[in-house]
Short mmCIF file of C-alpha atoms and ligand atoms in Angstrom, two decimals:
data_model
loop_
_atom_site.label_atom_id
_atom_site.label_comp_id
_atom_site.label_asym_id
_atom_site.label_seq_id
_atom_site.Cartn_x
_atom_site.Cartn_y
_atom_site.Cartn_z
CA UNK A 1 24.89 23.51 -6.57
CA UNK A 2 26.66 21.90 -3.43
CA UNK A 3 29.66 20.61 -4.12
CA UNK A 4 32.21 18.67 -1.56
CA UNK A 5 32.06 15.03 -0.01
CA UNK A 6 29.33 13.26 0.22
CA UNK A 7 27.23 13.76 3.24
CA UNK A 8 27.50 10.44 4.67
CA UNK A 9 31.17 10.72 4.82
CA UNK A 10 30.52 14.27 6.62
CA UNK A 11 30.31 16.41 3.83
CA UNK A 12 27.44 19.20 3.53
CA UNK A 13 24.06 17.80 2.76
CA UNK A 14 22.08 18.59 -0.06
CA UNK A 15 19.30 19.47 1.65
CA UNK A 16 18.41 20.83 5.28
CA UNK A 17 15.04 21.68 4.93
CA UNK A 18 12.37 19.30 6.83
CA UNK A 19 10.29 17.51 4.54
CA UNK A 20 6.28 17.61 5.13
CA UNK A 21 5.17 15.84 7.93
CA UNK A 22 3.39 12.75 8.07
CA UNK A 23 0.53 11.73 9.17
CA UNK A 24 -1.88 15.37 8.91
CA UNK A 25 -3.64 16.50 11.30
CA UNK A 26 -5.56 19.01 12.32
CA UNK A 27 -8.25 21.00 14.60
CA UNK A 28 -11.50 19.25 12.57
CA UNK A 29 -9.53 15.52 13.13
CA UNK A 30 -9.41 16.56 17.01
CA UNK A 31 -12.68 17.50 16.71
CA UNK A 32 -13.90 14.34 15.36
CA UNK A 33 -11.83 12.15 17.36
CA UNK A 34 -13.00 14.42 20.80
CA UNK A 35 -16.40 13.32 19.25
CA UNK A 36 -16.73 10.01 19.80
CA UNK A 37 -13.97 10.60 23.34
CA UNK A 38 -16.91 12.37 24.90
CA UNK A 39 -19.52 9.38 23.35
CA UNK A 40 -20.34 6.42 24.81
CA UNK A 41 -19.87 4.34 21.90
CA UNK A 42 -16.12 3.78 21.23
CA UNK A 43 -16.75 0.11 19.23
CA UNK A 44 -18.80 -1.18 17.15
CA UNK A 45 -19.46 -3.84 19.31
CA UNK A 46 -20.46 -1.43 21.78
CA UNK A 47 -23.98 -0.22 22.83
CA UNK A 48 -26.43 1.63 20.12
CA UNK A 49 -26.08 5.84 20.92
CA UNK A 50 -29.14 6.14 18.74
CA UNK A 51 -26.42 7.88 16.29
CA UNK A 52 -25.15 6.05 13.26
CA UNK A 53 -21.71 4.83 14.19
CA UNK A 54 -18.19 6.16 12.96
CA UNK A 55 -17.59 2.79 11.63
CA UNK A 56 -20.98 3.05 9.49
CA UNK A 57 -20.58 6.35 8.22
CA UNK A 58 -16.40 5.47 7.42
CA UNK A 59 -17.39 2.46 5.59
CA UNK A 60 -20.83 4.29 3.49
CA UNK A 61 -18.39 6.86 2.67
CA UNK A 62 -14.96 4.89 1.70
CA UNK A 63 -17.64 2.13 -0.65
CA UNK A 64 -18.83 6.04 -2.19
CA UNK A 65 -15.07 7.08 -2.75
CA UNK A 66 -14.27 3.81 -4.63
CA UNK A 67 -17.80 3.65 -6.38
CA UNK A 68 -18.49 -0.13 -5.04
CA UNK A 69 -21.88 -0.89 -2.99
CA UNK A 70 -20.41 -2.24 0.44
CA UNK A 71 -17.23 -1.48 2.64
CA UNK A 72 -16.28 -3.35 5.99
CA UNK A 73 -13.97 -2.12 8.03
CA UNK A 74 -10.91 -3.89 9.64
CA UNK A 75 -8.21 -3.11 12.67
CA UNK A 76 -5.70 -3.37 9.26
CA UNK A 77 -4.68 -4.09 6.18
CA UNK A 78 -3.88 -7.94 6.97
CA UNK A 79 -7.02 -8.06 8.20
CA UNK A 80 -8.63 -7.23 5.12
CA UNK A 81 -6.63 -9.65 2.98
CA UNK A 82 -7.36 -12.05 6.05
CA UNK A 83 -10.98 -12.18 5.64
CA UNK A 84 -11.25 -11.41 2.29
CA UNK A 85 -9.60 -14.48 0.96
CA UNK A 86 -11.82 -16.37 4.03
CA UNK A 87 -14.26 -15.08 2.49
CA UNK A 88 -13.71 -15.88 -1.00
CA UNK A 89 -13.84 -20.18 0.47
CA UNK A 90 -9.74 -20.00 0.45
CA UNK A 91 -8.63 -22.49 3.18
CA UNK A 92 -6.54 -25.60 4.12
CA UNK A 93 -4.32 -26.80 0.65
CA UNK A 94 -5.77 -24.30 -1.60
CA UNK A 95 -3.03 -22.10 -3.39
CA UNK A 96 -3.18 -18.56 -4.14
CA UNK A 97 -1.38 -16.54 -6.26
CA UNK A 98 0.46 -13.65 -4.72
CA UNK A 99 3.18 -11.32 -6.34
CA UNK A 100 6.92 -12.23 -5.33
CA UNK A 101 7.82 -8.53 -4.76
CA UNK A 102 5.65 -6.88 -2.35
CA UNK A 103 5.11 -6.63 1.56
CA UNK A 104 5.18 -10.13 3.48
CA UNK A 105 1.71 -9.93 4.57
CA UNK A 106 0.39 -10.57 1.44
CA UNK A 107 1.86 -14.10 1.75
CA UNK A 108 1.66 -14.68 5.62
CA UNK A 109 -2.12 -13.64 5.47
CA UNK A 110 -2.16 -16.47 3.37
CA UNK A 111 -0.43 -18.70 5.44
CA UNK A 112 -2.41 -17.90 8.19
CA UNK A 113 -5.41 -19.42 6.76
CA UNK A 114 -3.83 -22.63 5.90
CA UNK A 115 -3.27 -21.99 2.15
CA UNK A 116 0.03 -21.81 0.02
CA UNK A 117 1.27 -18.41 -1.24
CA UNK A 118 2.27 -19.64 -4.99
CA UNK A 119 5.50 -16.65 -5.56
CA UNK A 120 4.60 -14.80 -9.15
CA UNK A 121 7.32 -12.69 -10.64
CA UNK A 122 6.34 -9.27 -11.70
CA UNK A 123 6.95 -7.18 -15.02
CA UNK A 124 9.91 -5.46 -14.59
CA UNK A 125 7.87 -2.45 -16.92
CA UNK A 126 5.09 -1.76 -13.56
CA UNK A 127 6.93 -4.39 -10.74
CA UNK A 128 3.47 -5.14 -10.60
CA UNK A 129 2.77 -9.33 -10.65
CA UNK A 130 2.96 -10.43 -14.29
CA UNK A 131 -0.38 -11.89 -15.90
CA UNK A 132 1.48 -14.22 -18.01
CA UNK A 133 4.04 -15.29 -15.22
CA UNK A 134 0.32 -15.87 -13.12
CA UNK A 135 -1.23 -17.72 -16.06
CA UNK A 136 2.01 -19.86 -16.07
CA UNK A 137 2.18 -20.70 -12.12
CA UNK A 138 -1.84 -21.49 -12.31
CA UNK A 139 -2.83 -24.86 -11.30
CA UNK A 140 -6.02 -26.75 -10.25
CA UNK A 141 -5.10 -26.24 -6.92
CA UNK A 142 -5.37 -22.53 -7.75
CA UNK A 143 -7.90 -20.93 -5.36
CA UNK A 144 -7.69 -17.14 -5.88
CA UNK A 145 -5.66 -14.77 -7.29
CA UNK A 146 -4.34 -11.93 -5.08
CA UNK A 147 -3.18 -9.07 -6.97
CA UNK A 148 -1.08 -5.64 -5.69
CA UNK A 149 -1.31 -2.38 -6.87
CA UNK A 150 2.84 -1.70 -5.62
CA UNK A 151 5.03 1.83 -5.36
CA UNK A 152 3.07 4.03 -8.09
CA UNK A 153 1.54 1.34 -10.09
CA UNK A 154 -1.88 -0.46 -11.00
CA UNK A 155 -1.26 -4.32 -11.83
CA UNK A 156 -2.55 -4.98 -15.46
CA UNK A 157 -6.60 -5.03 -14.38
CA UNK A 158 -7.09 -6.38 -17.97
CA UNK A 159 -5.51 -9.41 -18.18
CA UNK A 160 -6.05 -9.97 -14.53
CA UNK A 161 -9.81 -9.87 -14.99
CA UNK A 162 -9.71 -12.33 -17.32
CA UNK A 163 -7.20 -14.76 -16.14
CA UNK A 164 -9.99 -15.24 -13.37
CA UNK A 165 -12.65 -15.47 -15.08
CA UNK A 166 -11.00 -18.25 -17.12
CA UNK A 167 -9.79 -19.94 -14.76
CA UNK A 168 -12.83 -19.18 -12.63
CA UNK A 169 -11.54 -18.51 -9.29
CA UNK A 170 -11.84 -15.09 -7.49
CA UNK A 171 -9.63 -11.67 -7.76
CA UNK A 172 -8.47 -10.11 -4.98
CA UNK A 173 -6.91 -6.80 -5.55
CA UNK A 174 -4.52 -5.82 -2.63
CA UNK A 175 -5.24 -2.13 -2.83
CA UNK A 176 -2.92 -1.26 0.70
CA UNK A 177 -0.46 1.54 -1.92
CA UNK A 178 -3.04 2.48 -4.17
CA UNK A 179 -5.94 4.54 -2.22
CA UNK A 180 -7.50 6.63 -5.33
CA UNK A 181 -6.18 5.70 -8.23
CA UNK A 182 -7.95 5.29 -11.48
CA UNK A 183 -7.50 2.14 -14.31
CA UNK A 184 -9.58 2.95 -17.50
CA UNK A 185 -11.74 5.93 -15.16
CA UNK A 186 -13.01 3.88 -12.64
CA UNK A 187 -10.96 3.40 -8.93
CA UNK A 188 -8.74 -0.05 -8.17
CA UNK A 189 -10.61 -2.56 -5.76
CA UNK A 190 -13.90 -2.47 -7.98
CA UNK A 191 -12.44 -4.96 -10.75
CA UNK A 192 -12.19 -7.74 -8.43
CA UNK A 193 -14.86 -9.78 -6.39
CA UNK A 194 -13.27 -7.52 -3.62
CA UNK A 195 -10.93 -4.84 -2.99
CA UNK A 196 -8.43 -4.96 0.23
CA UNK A 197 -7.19 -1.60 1.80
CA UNK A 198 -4.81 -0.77 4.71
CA UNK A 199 -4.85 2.40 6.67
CA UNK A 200 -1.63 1.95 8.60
CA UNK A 201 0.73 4.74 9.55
CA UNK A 202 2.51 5.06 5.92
CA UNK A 203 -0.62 4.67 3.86
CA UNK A 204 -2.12 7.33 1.91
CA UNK A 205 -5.23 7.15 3.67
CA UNK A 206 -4.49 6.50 7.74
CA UNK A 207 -5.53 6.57 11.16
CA UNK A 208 -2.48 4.94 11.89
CA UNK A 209 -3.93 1.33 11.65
CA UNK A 210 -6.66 -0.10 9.66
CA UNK A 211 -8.16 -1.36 7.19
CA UNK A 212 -10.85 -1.99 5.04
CA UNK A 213 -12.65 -4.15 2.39
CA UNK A 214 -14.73 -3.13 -0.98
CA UNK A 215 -17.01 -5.33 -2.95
CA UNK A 216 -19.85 -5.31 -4.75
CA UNK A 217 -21.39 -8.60 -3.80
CA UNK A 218 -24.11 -8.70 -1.16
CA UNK A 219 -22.88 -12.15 0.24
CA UNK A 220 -19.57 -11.78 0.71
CA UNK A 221 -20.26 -8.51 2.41
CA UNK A 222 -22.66 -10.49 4.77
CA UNK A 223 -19.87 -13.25 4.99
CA UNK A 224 -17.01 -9.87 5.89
CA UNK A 225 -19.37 -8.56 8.44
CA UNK A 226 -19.49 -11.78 10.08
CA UNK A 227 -15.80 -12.64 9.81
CA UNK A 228 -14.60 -9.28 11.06
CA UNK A 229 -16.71 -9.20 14.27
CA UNK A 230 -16.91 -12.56 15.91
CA UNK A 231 -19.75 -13.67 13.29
CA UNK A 232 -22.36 -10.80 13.88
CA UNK A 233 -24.31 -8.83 12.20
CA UNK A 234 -25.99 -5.66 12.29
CA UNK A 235 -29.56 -5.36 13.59
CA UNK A 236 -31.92 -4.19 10.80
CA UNK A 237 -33.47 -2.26 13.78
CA UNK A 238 -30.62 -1.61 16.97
CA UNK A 239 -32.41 -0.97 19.90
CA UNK A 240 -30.83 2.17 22.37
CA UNK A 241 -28.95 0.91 24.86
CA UNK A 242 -28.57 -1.92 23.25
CA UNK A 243 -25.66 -3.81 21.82
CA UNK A 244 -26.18 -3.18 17.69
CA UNK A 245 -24.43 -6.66 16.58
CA UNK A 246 -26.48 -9.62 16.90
CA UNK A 247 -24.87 -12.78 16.73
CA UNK A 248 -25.54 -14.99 13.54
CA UNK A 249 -22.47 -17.43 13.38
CA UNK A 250 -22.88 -18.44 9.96
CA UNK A 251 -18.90 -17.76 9.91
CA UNK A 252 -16.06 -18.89 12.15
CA UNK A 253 -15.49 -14.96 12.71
CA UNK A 254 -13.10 -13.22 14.91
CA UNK A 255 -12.43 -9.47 15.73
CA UNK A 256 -11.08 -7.37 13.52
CA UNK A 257 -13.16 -4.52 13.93
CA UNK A 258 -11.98 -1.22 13.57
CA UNK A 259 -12.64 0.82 16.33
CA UNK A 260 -14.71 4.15 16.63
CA UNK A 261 -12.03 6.37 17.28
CA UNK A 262 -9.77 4.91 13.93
CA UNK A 263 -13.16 5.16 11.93
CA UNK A 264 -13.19 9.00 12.90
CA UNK A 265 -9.75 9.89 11.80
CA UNK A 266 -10.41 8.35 8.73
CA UNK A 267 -13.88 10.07 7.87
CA UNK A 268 -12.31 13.43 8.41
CA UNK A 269 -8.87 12.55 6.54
CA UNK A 270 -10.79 10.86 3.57
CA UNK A 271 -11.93 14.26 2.34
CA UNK A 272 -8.25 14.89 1.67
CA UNK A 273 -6.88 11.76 -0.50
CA UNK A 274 -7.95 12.87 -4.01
CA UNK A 275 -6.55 16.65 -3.57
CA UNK A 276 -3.02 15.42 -2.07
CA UNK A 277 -2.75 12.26 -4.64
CA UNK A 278 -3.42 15.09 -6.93
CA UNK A 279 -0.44 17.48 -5.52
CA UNK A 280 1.82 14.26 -5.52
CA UNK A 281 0.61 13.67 -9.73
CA UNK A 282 2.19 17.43 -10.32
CA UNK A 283 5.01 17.21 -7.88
CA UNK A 284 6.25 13.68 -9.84
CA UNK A 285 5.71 15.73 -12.97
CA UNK A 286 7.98 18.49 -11.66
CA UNK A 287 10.73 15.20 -10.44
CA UNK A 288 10.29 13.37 -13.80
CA UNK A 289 11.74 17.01 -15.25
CA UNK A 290 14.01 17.39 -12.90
CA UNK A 291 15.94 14.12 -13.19
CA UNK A 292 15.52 13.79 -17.01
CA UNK A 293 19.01 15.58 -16.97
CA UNK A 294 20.45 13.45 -13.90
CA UNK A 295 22.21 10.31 -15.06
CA UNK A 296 21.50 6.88 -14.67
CA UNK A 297 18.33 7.46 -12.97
CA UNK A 298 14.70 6.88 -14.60
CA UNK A 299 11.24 6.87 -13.42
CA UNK A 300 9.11 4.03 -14.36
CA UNK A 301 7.08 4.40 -17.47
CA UNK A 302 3.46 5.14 -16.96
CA UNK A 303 0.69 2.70 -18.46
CA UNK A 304 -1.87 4.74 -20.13
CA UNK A 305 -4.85 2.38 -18.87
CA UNK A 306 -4.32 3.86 -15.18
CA UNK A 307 -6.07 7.20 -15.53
CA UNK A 308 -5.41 8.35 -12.13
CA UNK A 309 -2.01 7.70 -10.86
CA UNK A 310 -1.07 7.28 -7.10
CA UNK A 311 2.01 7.65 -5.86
CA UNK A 312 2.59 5.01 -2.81
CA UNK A 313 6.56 5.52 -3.29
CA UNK A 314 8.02 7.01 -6.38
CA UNK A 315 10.18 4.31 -8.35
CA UNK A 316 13.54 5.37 -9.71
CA UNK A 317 15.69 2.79 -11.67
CA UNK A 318 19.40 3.29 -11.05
CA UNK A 319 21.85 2.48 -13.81
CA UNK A 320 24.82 1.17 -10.87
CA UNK A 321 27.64 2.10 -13.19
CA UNK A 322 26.84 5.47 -13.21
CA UNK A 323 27.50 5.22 -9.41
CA UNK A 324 30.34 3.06 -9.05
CA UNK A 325 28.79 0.26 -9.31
CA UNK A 326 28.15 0.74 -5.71
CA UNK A 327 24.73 -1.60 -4.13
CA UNK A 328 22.14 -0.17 -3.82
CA UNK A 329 21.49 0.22 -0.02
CA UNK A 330 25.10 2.10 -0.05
CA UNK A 331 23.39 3.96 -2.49
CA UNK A 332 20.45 4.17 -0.74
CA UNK A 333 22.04 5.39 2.37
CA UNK A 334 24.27 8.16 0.65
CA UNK A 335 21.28 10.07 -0.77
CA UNK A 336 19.29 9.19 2.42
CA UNK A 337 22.19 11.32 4.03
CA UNK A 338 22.18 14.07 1.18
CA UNK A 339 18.11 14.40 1.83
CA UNK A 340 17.97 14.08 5.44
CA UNK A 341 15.35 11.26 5.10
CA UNK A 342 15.22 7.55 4.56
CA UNK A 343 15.31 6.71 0.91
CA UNK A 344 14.83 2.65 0.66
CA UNK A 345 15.35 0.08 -2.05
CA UNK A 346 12.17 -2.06 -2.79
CA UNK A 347 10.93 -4.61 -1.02
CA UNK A 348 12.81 -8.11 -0.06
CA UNK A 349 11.81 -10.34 -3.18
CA UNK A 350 9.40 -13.01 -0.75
CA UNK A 351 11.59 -16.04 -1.17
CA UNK A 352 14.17 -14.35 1.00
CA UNK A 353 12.57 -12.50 3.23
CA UNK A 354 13.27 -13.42 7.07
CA UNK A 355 9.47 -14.18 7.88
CA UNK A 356 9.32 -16.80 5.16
CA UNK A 357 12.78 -18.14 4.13
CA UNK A 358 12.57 -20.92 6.74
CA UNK A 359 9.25 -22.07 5.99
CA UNK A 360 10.60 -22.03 1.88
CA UNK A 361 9.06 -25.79 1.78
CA UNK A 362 5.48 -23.84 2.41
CA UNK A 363 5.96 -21.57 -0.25
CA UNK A 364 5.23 -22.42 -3.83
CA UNK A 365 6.37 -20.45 -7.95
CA UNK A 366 9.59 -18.43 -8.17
CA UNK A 367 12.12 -17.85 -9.22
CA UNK A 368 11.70 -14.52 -9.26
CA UNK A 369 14.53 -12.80 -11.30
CA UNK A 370 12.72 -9.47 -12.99
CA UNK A 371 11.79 -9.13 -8.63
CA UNK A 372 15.78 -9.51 -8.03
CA UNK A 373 16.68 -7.09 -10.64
CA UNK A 374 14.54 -3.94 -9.64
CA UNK A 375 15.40 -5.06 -6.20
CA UNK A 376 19.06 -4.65 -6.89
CA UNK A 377 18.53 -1.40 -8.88
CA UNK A 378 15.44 0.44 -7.60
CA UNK A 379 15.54 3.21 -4.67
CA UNK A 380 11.86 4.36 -3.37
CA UNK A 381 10.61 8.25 -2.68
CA UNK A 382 8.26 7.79 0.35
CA UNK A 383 4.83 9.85 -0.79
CA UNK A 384 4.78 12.55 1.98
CA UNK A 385 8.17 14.33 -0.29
CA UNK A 386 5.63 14.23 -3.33
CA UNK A 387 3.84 16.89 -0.97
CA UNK A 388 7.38 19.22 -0.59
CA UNK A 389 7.50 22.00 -3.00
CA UNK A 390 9.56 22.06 -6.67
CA UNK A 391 12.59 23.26 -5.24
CA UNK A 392 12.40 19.61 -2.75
CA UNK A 393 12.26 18.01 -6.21
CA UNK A 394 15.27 20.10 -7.65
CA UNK A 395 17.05 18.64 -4.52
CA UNK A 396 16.13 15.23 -5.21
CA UNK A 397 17.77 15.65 -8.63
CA UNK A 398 20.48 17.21 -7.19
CA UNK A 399 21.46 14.45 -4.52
CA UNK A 400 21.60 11.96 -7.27
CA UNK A 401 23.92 14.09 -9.18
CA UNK A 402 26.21 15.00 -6.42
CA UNK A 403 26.12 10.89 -6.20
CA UNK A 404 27.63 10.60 -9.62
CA UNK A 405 29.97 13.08 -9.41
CA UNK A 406 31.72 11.45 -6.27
CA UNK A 407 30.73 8.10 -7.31
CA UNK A 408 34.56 6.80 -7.45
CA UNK A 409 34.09 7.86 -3.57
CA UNK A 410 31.03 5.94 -3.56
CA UNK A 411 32.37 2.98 -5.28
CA UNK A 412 35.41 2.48 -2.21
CA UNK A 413 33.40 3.45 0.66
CA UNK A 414 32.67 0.45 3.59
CA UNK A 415 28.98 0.68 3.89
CA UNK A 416 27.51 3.11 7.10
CA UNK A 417 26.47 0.49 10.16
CA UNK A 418 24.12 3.65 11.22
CA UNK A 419 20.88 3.04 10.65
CA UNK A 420 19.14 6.40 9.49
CA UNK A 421 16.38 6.92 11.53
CA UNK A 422 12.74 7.92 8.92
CA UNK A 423 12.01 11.57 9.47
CA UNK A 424 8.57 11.83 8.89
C1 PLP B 501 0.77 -2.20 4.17
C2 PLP B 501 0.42 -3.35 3.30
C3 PLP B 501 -0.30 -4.45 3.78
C4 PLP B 501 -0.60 -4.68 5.23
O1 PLP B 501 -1.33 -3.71 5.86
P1 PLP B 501 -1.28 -3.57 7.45
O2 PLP B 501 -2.32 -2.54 7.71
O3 PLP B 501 0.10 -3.13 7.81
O4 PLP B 501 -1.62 -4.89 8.04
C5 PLP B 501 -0.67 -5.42 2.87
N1 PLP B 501 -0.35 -5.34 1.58
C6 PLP B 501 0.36 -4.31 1.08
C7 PLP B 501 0.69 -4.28 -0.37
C8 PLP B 501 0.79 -3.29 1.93
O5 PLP B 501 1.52 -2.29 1.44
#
């Protein structure tokens, strides 16, 4: 039980204790990256070894881990929602639906290709996009539908499923915090026409950039292989020495490719993801316990349809009276300080976020008030403290509580200028 001022006034932390590190490591992902170091073949675009490449063997073994036919591989995750909605004929003065609460790329990737991100609120139950918000802000102009699986949720496949097919335009699930998880038994990124993943730093799956796409469709896999690598293909029969791409241009492509040495990070970590998404299931077990006595703060509510859980961030919904009544990035940054790591609200609803605001007139949908509200009352656990042990989750409890207890403290203070620096 600590006791005193809170830590960010200079009072004794909750917790000293590191918290796991992130990214892993270790002597097999040397060993694979020293691999392809000592090769000659460092790209796909580089000459055939006579060895299948990294890239090939990543992308056979990430379609087996999701249970979908075809994988291509990307430099990242905007890559992947790049080509995939290229893919999927979205272009110049088509609209596509994209949640209002989730990372910008989602709606600059769309921008990019000439198209208008329509905003969708989400359900403040998941913060995942709403279907009937979606079926609401659905027009003719309506070219695709790009879905999120956010924080520690799946977005209801269901209804999502079926709002394309009735309106007959493609699904795109944006799979970037969701690497694993299960709706109804089988993994996220299968229900659509295709599945986008990224691999960056803070993923759950990472090589510290990438990215990939799933699908089960021959053609747009043949489209994705163009569109990732300049508009080649693979030779049905490379030749040593030789480059292994041939050149098809049925695509305006570029390069997007992920390189040899990212593909062989990611084939050794890959053999990891279901066992730690499994540690993080029974450490958030262990944190829903601990808080149920902790006041004003509640998980969000599982949906029995997602069978395997991931946990991207873990949610918690703050009741502000219970702390003063105090925002939540003062909030934010007090049990930051109690932890000794950067605890965050959610993401900037999309209407206001920096990257877009000025451009509003590009942007169509909103408002977006169930976005504002869990934006003004949510805090996010980063995944790599789902992999700390139960006492790290007794601490978690216990920073919230100290909160409380001080929170006439917390309600006066002038908010920190100090940025707190992420320790993992
Ligand atoms: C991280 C992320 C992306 C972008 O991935 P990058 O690899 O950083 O380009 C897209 N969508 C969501 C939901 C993400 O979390």
């Amino acid at each position: 039980m600590t006791s005193g001022a809170l830590a960010v006034h200079g009072g004794a932390p909750v917790r000293t204790a590191p918290w796991p590190r992130w990214p892993r490591a270790d002597d097999a992902t040397l060993r694979s990256v020293e691999e392809v170091l000592t090769s000659t073949r460092w790209a796909v675009s580089g000459p055939y070894d006579g060895r299948l490449s990294s890239e090939r063997r990543f992308a056979g073994a990430f379609a087996a881990f999701n249970g979908v036919r075809h994988c291509t591989p990307t430099s990242s995750g905007t890559a992947a929602l790049t080509i995939a909605l290229q893919a999927a004929g979205v272009g110049l003065g088509d609209d596509v639906l994209v949640p209002g609460l989730t990372w910008v790329a989602c709606a600059s990737a769309v921008l990019h290709i000439g198209a208008r991100p329509v905003l969708v609120d989400c359900n403040p139950r998941t913060l995942a996009m709403d279907p009937e918000a979606a079926r609401a802000a659905a027009t003719d102009r309506t070219a695709a539908i790009l879905v999120v699986h956010p924080y520690c949720s799946v977005a209801d496949l269901d209804a999502f499923v079926a709002l394309a097919g009735a309106l007959n335009i493609p699904l795109i699930e944006d799979c970037a915090q969701a690497h694993g998880a299960r709706w109804r038994g089988r993994r996220v990124g299968s229900f659509g026409a295709m599945g986008c993943f990224s691999m960056q730093q803070s993923k759950l799956l990472t090589a510290g950039e990438g990215g990939a796409v799933v699908t089960n469709r021959a053609d747009l896999a043949d489209r994705l292989e163009q569109l990732r690598s300049d508009g080649r293909r693979f030779a049905d029969a490379p030749v040593l020495g030789r480059l292994e791409l041939v050149e098809i241009g049925d695509v305006l492509g570029r390069n997007v490719c992920m390189s040899e040495l990212h593909a062989s990070i990611l084939l050794d970590r890959l053999q990891y993801v279901d066992d730690e998404n499994a540690v993080r299931r029974v450490r958030a077990e262990r944190l829903d316990a601990a808080i149920a006595a902790t006041p004003g703060v509640t998980p969000l509510e599982p949906d029995a349809r997602v069978t395997e859980c991931t946990y991207y961030q873990f949610v918690l919904k703050l009741d502000l009276p219970t702390y003063g009544g105090a925002p939540i990035e003062r909030i934010a940054d007090a049990v930051s300080a109690e932890l000794g790591i950067a605890v965050n609200p959610l993401h900037v609803p999309l209407d206001r976020h920096p990257l877009l605001s000025a451009g509003r007139d590009q942007l169509g949908g909103g408002p977006l008030p169930h976005a504002e509200e869990a934006r003004r009352t949510c805090l996010t656990l980063v995944h790599p403290m789902l992999l700390a042990d139960d006492a790290a989750m007794h601490d978690i409890a216990e920073a919230f509580t100290k909160l409380h207890r001080n929170r006439t403290e917390l309600a006066t203070a002038s908010d920190s200028t100090a940025a707190m620096a992420l320790s993992f």
